[in-house]
Coordinates of C-alpha atoms and ligand atoms in Angstrom, one line a residue:
X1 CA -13.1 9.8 4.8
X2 CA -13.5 12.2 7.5
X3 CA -14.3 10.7 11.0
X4 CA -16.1 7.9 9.6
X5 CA -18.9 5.7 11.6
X6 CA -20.7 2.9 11.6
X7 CA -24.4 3.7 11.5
X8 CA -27.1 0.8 12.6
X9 CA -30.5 0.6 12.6
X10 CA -32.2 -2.3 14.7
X11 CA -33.2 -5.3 15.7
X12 CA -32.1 -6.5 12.2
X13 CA -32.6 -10.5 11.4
X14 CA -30.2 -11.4 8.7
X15 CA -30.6 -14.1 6.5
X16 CA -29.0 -15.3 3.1
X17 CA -25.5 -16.0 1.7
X18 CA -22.3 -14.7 2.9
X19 CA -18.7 -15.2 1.1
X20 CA -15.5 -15.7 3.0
X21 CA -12.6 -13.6 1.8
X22 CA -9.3 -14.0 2.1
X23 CA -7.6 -14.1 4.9
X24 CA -5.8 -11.2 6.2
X25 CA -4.0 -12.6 8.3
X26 CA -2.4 -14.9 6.0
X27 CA -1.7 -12.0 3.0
X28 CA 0.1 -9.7 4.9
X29 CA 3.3 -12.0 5.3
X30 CA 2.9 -13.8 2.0
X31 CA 3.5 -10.3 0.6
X32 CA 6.0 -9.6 2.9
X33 CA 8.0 -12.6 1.5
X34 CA 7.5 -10.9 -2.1
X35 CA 10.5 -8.8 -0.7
X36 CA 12.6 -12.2 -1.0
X37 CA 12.3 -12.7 -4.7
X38 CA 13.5 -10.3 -7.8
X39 CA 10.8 -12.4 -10.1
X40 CA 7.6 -11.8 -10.0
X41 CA 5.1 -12.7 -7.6
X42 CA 1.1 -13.0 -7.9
X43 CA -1.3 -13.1 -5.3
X44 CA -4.7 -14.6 -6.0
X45 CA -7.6 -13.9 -3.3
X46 CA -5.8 -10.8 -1.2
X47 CA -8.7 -8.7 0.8
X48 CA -8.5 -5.3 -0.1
X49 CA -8.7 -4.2 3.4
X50 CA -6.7 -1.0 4.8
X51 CA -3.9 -3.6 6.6
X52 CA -3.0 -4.9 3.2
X53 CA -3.4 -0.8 1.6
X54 CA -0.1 -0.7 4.1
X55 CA 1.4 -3.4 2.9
X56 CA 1.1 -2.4 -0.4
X57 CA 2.1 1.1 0.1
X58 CA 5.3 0.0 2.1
X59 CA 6.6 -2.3 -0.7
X60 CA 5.9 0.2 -3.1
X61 CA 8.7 2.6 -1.2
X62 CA 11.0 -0.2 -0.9
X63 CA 10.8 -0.2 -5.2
X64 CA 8.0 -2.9 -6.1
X65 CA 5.8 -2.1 -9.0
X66 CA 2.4 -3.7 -8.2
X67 CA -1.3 -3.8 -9.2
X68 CA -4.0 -5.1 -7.1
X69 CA -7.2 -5.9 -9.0
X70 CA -10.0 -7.5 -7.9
X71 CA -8.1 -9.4 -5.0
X72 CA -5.2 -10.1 -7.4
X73 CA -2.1 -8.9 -6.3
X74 CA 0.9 -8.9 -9.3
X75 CA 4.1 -7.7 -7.8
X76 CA 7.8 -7.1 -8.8
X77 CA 10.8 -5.8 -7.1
X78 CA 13.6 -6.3 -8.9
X79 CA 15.5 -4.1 -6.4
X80 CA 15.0 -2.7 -3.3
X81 CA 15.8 0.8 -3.5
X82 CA 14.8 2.0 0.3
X83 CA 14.5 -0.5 2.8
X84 CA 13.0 1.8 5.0
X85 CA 9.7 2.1 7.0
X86 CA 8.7 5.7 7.9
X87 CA 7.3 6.3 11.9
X88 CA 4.0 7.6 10.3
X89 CA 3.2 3.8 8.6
X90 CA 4.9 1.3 11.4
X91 CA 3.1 3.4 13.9
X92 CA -0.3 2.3 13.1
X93 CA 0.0 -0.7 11.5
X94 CA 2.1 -3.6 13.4
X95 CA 2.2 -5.8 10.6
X96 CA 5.6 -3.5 9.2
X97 CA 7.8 -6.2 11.6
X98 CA 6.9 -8.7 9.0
X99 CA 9.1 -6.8 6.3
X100 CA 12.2 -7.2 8.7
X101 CA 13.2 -10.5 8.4
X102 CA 12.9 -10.7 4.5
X103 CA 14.5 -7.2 3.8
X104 CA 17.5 -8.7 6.1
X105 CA 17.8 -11.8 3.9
X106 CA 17.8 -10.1 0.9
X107 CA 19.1 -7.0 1.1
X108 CA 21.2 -7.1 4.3
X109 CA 19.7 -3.7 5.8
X110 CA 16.4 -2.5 7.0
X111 CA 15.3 0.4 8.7
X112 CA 11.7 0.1 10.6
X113 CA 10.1 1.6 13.5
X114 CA 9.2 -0.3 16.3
X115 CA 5.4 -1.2 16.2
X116 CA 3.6 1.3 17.5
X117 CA 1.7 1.0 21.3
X118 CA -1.3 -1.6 20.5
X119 CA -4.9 -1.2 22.2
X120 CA -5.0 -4.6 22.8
X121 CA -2.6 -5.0 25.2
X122 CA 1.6 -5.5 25.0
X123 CA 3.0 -6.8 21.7
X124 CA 6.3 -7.7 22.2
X125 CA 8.7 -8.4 19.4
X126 CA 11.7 -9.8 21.3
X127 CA 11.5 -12.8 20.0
X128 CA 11.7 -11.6 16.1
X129 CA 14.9 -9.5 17.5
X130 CA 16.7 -12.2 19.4
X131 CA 16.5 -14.9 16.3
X132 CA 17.6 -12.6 13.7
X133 CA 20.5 -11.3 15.9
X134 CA 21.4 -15.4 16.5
X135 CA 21.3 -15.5 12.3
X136 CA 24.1 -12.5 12.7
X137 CA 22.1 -9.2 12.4
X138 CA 23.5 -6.4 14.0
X139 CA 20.2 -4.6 15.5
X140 CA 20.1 -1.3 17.0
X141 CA 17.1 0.3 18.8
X142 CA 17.3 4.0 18.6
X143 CA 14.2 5.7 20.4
X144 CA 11.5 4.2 17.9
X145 CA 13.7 3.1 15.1
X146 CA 15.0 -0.2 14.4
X147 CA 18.0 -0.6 12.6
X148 CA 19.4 -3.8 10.9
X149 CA 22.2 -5.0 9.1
X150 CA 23.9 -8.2 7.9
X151 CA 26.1 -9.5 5.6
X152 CA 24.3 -13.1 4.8
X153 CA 22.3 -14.4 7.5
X154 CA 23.5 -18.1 8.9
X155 CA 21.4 -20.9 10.1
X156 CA 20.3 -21.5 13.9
X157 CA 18.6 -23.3 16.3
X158 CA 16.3 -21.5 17.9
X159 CA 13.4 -22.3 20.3
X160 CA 10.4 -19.6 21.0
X161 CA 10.2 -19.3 24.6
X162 CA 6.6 -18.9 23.6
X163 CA 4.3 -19.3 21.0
X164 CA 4.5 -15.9 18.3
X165 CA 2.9 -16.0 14.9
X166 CA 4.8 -12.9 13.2
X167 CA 7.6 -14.3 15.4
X168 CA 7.3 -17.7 13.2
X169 CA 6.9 -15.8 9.7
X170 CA 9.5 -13.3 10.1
X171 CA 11.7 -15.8 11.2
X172 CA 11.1 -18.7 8.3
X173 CA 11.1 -15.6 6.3
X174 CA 14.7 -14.9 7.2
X175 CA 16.1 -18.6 7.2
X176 CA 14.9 -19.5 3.7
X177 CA 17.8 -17.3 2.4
X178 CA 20.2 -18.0 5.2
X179 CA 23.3 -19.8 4.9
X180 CA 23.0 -23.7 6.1
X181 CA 20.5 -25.0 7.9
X182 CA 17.9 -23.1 10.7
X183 CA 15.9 -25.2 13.0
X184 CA 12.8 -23.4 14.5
X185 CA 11.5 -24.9 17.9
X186 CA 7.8 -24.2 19.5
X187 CA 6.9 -22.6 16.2
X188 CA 3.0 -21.2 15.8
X189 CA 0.7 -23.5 14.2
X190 CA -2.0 -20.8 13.1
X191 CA -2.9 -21.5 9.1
X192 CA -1.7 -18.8 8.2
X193 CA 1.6 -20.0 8.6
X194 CA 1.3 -23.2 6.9
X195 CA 0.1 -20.8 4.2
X196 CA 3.2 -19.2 4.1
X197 CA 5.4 -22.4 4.1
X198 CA 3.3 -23.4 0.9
X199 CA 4.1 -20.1 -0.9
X200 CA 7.6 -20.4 0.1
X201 CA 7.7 -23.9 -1.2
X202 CA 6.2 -22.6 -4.7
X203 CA 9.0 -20.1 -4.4
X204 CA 11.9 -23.0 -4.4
X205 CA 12.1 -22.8 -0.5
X206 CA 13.1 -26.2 1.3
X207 CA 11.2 -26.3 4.5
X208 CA 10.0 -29.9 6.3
X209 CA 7.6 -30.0 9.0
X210 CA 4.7 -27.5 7.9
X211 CA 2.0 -28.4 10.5
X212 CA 4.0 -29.6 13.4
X213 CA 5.8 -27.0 15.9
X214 CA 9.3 -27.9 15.1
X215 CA 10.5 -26.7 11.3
X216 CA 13.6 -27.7 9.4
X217 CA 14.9 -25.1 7.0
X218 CA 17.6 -25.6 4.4
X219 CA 18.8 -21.6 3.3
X220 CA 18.9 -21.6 -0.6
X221 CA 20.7 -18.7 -2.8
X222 CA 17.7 -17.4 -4.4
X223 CA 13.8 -17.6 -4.6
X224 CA 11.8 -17.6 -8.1
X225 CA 8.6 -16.0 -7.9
X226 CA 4.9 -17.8 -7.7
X227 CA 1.5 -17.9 -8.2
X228 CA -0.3 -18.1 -5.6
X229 CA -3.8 -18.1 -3.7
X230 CA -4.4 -17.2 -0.3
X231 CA -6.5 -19.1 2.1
X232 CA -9.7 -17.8 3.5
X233 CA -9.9 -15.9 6.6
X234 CA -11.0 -18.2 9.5
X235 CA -11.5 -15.4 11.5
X236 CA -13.8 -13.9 9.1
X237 CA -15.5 -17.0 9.0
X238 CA -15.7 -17.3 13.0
X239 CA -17.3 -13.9 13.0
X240 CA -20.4 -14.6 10.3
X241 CA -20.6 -18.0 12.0
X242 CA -21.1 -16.4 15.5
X243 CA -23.5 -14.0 13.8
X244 CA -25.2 -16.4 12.1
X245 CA -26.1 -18.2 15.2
X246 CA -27.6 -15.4 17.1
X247 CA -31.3 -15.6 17.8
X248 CA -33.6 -14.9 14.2
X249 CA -30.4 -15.1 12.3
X250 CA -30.2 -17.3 9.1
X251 CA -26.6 -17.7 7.5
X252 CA -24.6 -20.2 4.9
X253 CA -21.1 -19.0 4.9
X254 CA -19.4 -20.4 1.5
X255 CA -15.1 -20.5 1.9
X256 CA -14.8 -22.0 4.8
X257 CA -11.9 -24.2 5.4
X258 CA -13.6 -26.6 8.4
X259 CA -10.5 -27.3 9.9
X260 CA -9.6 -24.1 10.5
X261 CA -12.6 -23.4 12.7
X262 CA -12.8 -26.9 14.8
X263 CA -12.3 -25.2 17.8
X264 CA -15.0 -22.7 17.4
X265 CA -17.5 -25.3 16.1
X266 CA -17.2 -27.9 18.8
X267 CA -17.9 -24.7 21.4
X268 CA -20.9 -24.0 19.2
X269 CA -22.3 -27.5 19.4
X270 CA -21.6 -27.7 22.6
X271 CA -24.3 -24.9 23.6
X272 CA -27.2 -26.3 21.3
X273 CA -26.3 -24.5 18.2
X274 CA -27.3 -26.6 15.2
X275 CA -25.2 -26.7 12.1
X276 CA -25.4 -27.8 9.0
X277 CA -21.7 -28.3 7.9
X278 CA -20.4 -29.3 4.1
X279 CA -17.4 -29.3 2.4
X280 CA -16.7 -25.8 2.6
X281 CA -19.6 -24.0 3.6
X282 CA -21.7 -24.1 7.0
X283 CA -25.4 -23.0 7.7
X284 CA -26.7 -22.2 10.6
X285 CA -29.5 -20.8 12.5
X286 CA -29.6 -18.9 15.5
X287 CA -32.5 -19.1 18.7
X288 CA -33.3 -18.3 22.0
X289 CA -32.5 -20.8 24.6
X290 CA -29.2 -21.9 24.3
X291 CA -26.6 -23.3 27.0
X292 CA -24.1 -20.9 27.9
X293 CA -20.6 -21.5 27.8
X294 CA -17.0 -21.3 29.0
X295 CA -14.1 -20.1 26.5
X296 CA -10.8 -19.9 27.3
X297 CA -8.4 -18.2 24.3
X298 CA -5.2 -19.9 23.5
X299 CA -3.0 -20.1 20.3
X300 CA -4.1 -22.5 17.4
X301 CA -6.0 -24.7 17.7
X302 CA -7.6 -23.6 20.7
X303 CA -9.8 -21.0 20.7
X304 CA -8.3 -17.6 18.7
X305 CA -8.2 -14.4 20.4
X306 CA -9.4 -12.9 17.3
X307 CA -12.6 -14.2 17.9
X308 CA -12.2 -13.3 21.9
X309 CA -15.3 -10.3 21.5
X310 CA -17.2 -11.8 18.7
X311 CA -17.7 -14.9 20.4
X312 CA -18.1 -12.4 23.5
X313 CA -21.3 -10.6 21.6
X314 CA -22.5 -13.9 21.3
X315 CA -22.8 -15.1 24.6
X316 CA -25.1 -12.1 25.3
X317 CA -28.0 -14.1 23.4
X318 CA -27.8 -17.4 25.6
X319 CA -29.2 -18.7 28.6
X320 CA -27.4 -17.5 32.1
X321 CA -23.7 -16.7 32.4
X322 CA -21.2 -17.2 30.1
X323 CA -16.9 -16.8 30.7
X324 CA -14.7 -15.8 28.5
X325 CA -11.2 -15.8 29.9
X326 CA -7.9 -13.7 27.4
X327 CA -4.7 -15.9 27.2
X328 CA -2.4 -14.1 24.7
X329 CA -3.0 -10.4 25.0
X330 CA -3.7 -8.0 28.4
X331 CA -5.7 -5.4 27.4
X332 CA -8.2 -7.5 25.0
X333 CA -11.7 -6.8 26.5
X334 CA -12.5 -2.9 25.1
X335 CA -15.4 -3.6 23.6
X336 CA -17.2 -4.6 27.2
X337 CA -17.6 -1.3 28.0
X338 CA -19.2 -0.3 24.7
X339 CA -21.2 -2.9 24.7
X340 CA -22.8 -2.0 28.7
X341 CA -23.8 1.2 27.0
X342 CA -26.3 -0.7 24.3
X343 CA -27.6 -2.3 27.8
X344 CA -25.5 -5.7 28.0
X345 CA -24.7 -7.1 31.4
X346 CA -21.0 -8.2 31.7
X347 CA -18.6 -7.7 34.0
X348 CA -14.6 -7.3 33.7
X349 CA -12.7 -9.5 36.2
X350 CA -8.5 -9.5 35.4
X351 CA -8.2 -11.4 32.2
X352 CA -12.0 -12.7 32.2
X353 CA -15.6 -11.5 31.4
X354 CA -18.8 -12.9 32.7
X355 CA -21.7 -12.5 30.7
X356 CA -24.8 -12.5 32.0
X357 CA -27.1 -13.8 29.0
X358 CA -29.9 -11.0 27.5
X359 CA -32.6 -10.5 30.2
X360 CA -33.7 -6.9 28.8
X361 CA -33.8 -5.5 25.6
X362 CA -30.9 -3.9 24.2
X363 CA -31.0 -0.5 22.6
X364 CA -28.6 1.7 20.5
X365 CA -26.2 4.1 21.6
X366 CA -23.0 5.5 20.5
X367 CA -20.0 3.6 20.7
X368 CA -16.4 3.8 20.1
X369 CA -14.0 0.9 18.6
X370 CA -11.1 0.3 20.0
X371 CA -9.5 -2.3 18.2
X372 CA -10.7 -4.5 14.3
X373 CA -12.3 -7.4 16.5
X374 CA -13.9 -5.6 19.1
X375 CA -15.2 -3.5 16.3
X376 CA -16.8 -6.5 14.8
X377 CA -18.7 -7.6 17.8
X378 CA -19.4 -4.0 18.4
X379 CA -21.2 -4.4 15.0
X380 CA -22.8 -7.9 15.9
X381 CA -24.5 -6.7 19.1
X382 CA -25.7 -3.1 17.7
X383 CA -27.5 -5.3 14.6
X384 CA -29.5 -6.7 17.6
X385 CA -30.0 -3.5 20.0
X386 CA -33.5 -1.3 19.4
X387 CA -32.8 1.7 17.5
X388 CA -29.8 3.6 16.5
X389 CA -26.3 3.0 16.8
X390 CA -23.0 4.7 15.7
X391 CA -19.7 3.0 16.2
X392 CA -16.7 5.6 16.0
X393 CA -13.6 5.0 14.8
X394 CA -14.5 3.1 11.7
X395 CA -11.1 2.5 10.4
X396 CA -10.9 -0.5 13.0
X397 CA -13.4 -2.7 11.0
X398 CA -12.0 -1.0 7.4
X399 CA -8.6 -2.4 8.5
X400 CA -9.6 -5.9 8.3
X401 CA -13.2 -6.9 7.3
X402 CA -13.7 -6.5 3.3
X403 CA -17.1 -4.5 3.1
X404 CA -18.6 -6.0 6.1
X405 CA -21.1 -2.5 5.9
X406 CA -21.9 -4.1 2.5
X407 CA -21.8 -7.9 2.9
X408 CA -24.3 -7.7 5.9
X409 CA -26.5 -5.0 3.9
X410 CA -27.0 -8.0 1.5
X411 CA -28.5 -9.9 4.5
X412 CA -30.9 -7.4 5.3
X413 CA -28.8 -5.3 7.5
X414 CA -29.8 -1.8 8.0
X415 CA -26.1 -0.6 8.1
X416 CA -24.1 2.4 6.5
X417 CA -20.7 3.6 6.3
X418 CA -21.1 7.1 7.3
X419 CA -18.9 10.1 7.6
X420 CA -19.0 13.2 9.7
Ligands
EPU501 N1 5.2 -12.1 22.3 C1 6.3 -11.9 23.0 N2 7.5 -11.7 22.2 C2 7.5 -11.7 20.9 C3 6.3 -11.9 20.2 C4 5.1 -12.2 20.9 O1 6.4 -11.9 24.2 O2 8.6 -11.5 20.3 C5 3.9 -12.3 23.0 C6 2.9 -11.2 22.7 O3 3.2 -10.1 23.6 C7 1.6 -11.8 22.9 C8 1.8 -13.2 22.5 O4 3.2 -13.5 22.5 O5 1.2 -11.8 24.3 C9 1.3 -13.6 21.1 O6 1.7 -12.7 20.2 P1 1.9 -13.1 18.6 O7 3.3 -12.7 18.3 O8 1.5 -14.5 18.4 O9 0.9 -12.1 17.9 P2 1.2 -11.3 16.6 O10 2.0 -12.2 15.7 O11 1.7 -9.9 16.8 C10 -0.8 -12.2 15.2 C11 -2.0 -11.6 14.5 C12 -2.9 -11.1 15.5 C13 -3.4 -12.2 16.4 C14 -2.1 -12.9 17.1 C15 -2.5 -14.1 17.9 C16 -1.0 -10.9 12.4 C17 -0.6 -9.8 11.5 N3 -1.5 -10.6 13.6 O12 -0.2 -11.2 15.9 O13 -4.1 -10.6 14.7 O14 -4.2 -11.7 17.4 O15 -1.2 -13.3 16.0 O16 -3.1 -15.0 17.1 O17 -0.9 -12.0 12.0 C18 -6.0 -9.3 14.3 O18 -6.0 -9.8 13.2 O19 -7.0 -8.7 14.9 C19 -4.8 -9.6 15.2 C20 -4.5 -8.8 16.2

């Protein structure tokens, strides 16, 4: 598509039924640990979102036949014939680090670039460098490039100085093929890894202590493939749930695994919002009038960062001033500025917003996304701003939102995916 946008009409009041896909987040290193295996692999629930297009075309250089059908991934790559990741794909998509740890283990080379510059603030990947070097990679950094070699990896013990989530994955990713044991220390506890320790454990992988920040990881010679389904995208979830409790809005969202959202829904409860929550589906119903609230991000289970502007769109609709304070990434608040042109009252301190609740009326404008998240709440407040809005830079919500134009046009969204 050429220059594509996000066109809204408003106010629109959205009610009805929304489905969870699956999580992104959780499918881009679960394919990435495809690489491991020469058997075959199938992925059940994968969202065909531009992120995981990437993915797919990336595997497909390094030799993998796939299909992807209906959110069923069938892979097979019974040998890697280039390990390498060309500037033009790592450039725009970070999630290529993931594919370094696994090509190490199994093929003892890779060639990558190094993650491109990210709008949302530094993403540093010394961490994912450091452990694989201590597991005997020999790692050069040649102006963008990142080259690896091993012969097989060994087994460490190796503590995060902080918290990483890729850092984790590429990391197990590389120690299930190593040679003795690897202890990981201060490991991420997002699903999405626990996710990935269940596919690896389908795969023959001997991992203890899924859940808990410390993991114990016995390397074995070789990985069979799997069949496996992916979990549901919290953050997806987060996003229709915030949505769903913005004034005249009227949402059940069915796929929701509760426990993956706890932190969101006690900060929901805590400003009045009423919800109606069952197995794995939640309804609820947005008003006026609500308490507003204080949100600090952190990583899992606090408060995600990927829910940072959506839950930042949300304050707009509540009573006095909300703060929202960024914990894990610099440069995460984008979408503030977008959102004072529909009329919103915030302001940007260092790391924290406050948001002054809605006193006018908001009214449409044009806008620009920076990043996939802010691009959602970009979405969230324009459904309730008077009149027209178009959001630029589309590709931000196509990268990780399955048909969010479509899914919210089925709640009686006036919204298009539009091109110039
Ligand atoms: N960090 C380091 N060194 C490292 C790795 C991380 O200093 O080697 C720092 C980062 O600079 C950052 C913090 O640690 O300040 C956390 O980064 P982390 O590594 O956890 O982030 P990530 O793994 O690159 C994943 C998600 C992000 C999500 C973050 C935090 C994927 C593919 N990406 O990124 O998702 O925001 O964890 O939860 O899983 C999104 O989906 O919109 C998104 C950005």
């Amino acid at each position: 598509m050429n220059n594509p946008y996000i066109y809204i009409k408003g106010p629109c009041n959205l009610k009805g039924t929304v489905e969870v896909s699956g999580a992104k987040n959780a499918a881009l290193p679960c394919m990435a640990t495809a690489i491991l295996t020469k058997s075959n692999v199938c992925l059940k629930n994968i969202p065909e979102v531009e992120d995981i297009k990437i993915m797919k075309k990336a595997l497909e250089d390094f030799g993998a036949l796939i299909s992807l059908d209906k959110g069923t991934l069938s892979l097979s790559l019974k040998e890697i014939i280039k390990p390498v990741i060309p500037t033009e794909l790592s450039s725009k998509w970070r999630a290529s680090i993931l594919t370094l740890g696994p090509l190490l283990a199994r093929n003892g080379y890779a060639k990558v670039s190094m993650p491109g510059g990210c709008p949302i603030g530094d993403r540093k990947i010394n961490f994912h460098l450091e452990g694989l070097r201590l597991m005997g990679a020999d790692i050069n950094i040649n102006m963008n490039s990142i080259e690896a070699q091993c012969q097989r990896l060994k087994g460490i013990d190796y503590t995060f100085p902080d918290v990483s989530v890729t850092g984790t994955e590429n990391l197990i990713m590389a120690a299930v093929l190593a040679e003795g044991k690897t202890i990981l220390r201060n490991c991420a506890l997002e699903p999405e890894i626990a996710d990935l320790i269940e596919m690896l454990k389908a795969m023959g992988a001997n991992i203890r202590g899924k859940d808990s920040r410390n993991l114990e990881i016995e390397g074995v010679k070789e990985l069979q493939g799997c069949n496996y389904r992916i979990i549901s995208d919290r953050i997806e979830a987060g996003t229709y749930l915030l949505l769903g409790a913005m004034p005249d809005n009227e949402l059940e969202i069915k796929g929701v695994n509760i426990n993956h959202l706890s932190s969101l829904i006690s900060v929901l409860k805590e400003c009045g919002v009423s919800l109606d929550i069952d197995k794995d589906s939640i309804k609820v119903c947005g008003k006026v009038g609500l308490n507003s609230i204080n949100v600090t991000t952190a990583p899992f289970p606090s408060f995600p960062t990927d829910l940072q502007a959506q839950i930042t769109a949300f304050m707009l609709f509540l009573k006095g001033v909300s703060r929202v304070e960024e914990k894990i990434f610099n440069n995460r608040f984008q979408h503030i500025k977008e959102m004072k042109k529909l009329g919103a009252d915030l302001e940007l301190k260092e790391n924290f917003a406050l948001v002054k609740g809605v006193v006018k009326e908001l009214k449409g404008n044009c806008l620009k996304a920076s990043d996939l998240r802010a691009s959602a709440a970009l979405v969230m407040t324009a459904l309730k701003a008077k009149g027209e809005t178009r959001i630029y830079n589309a590709y931000q919500l196509l990268r990780g939102y399955e048909n969010m134009p479509g899914k919210l046009r089925a709640l009686g969204a006036d919204i298009l995916l539009k091109e110039e």
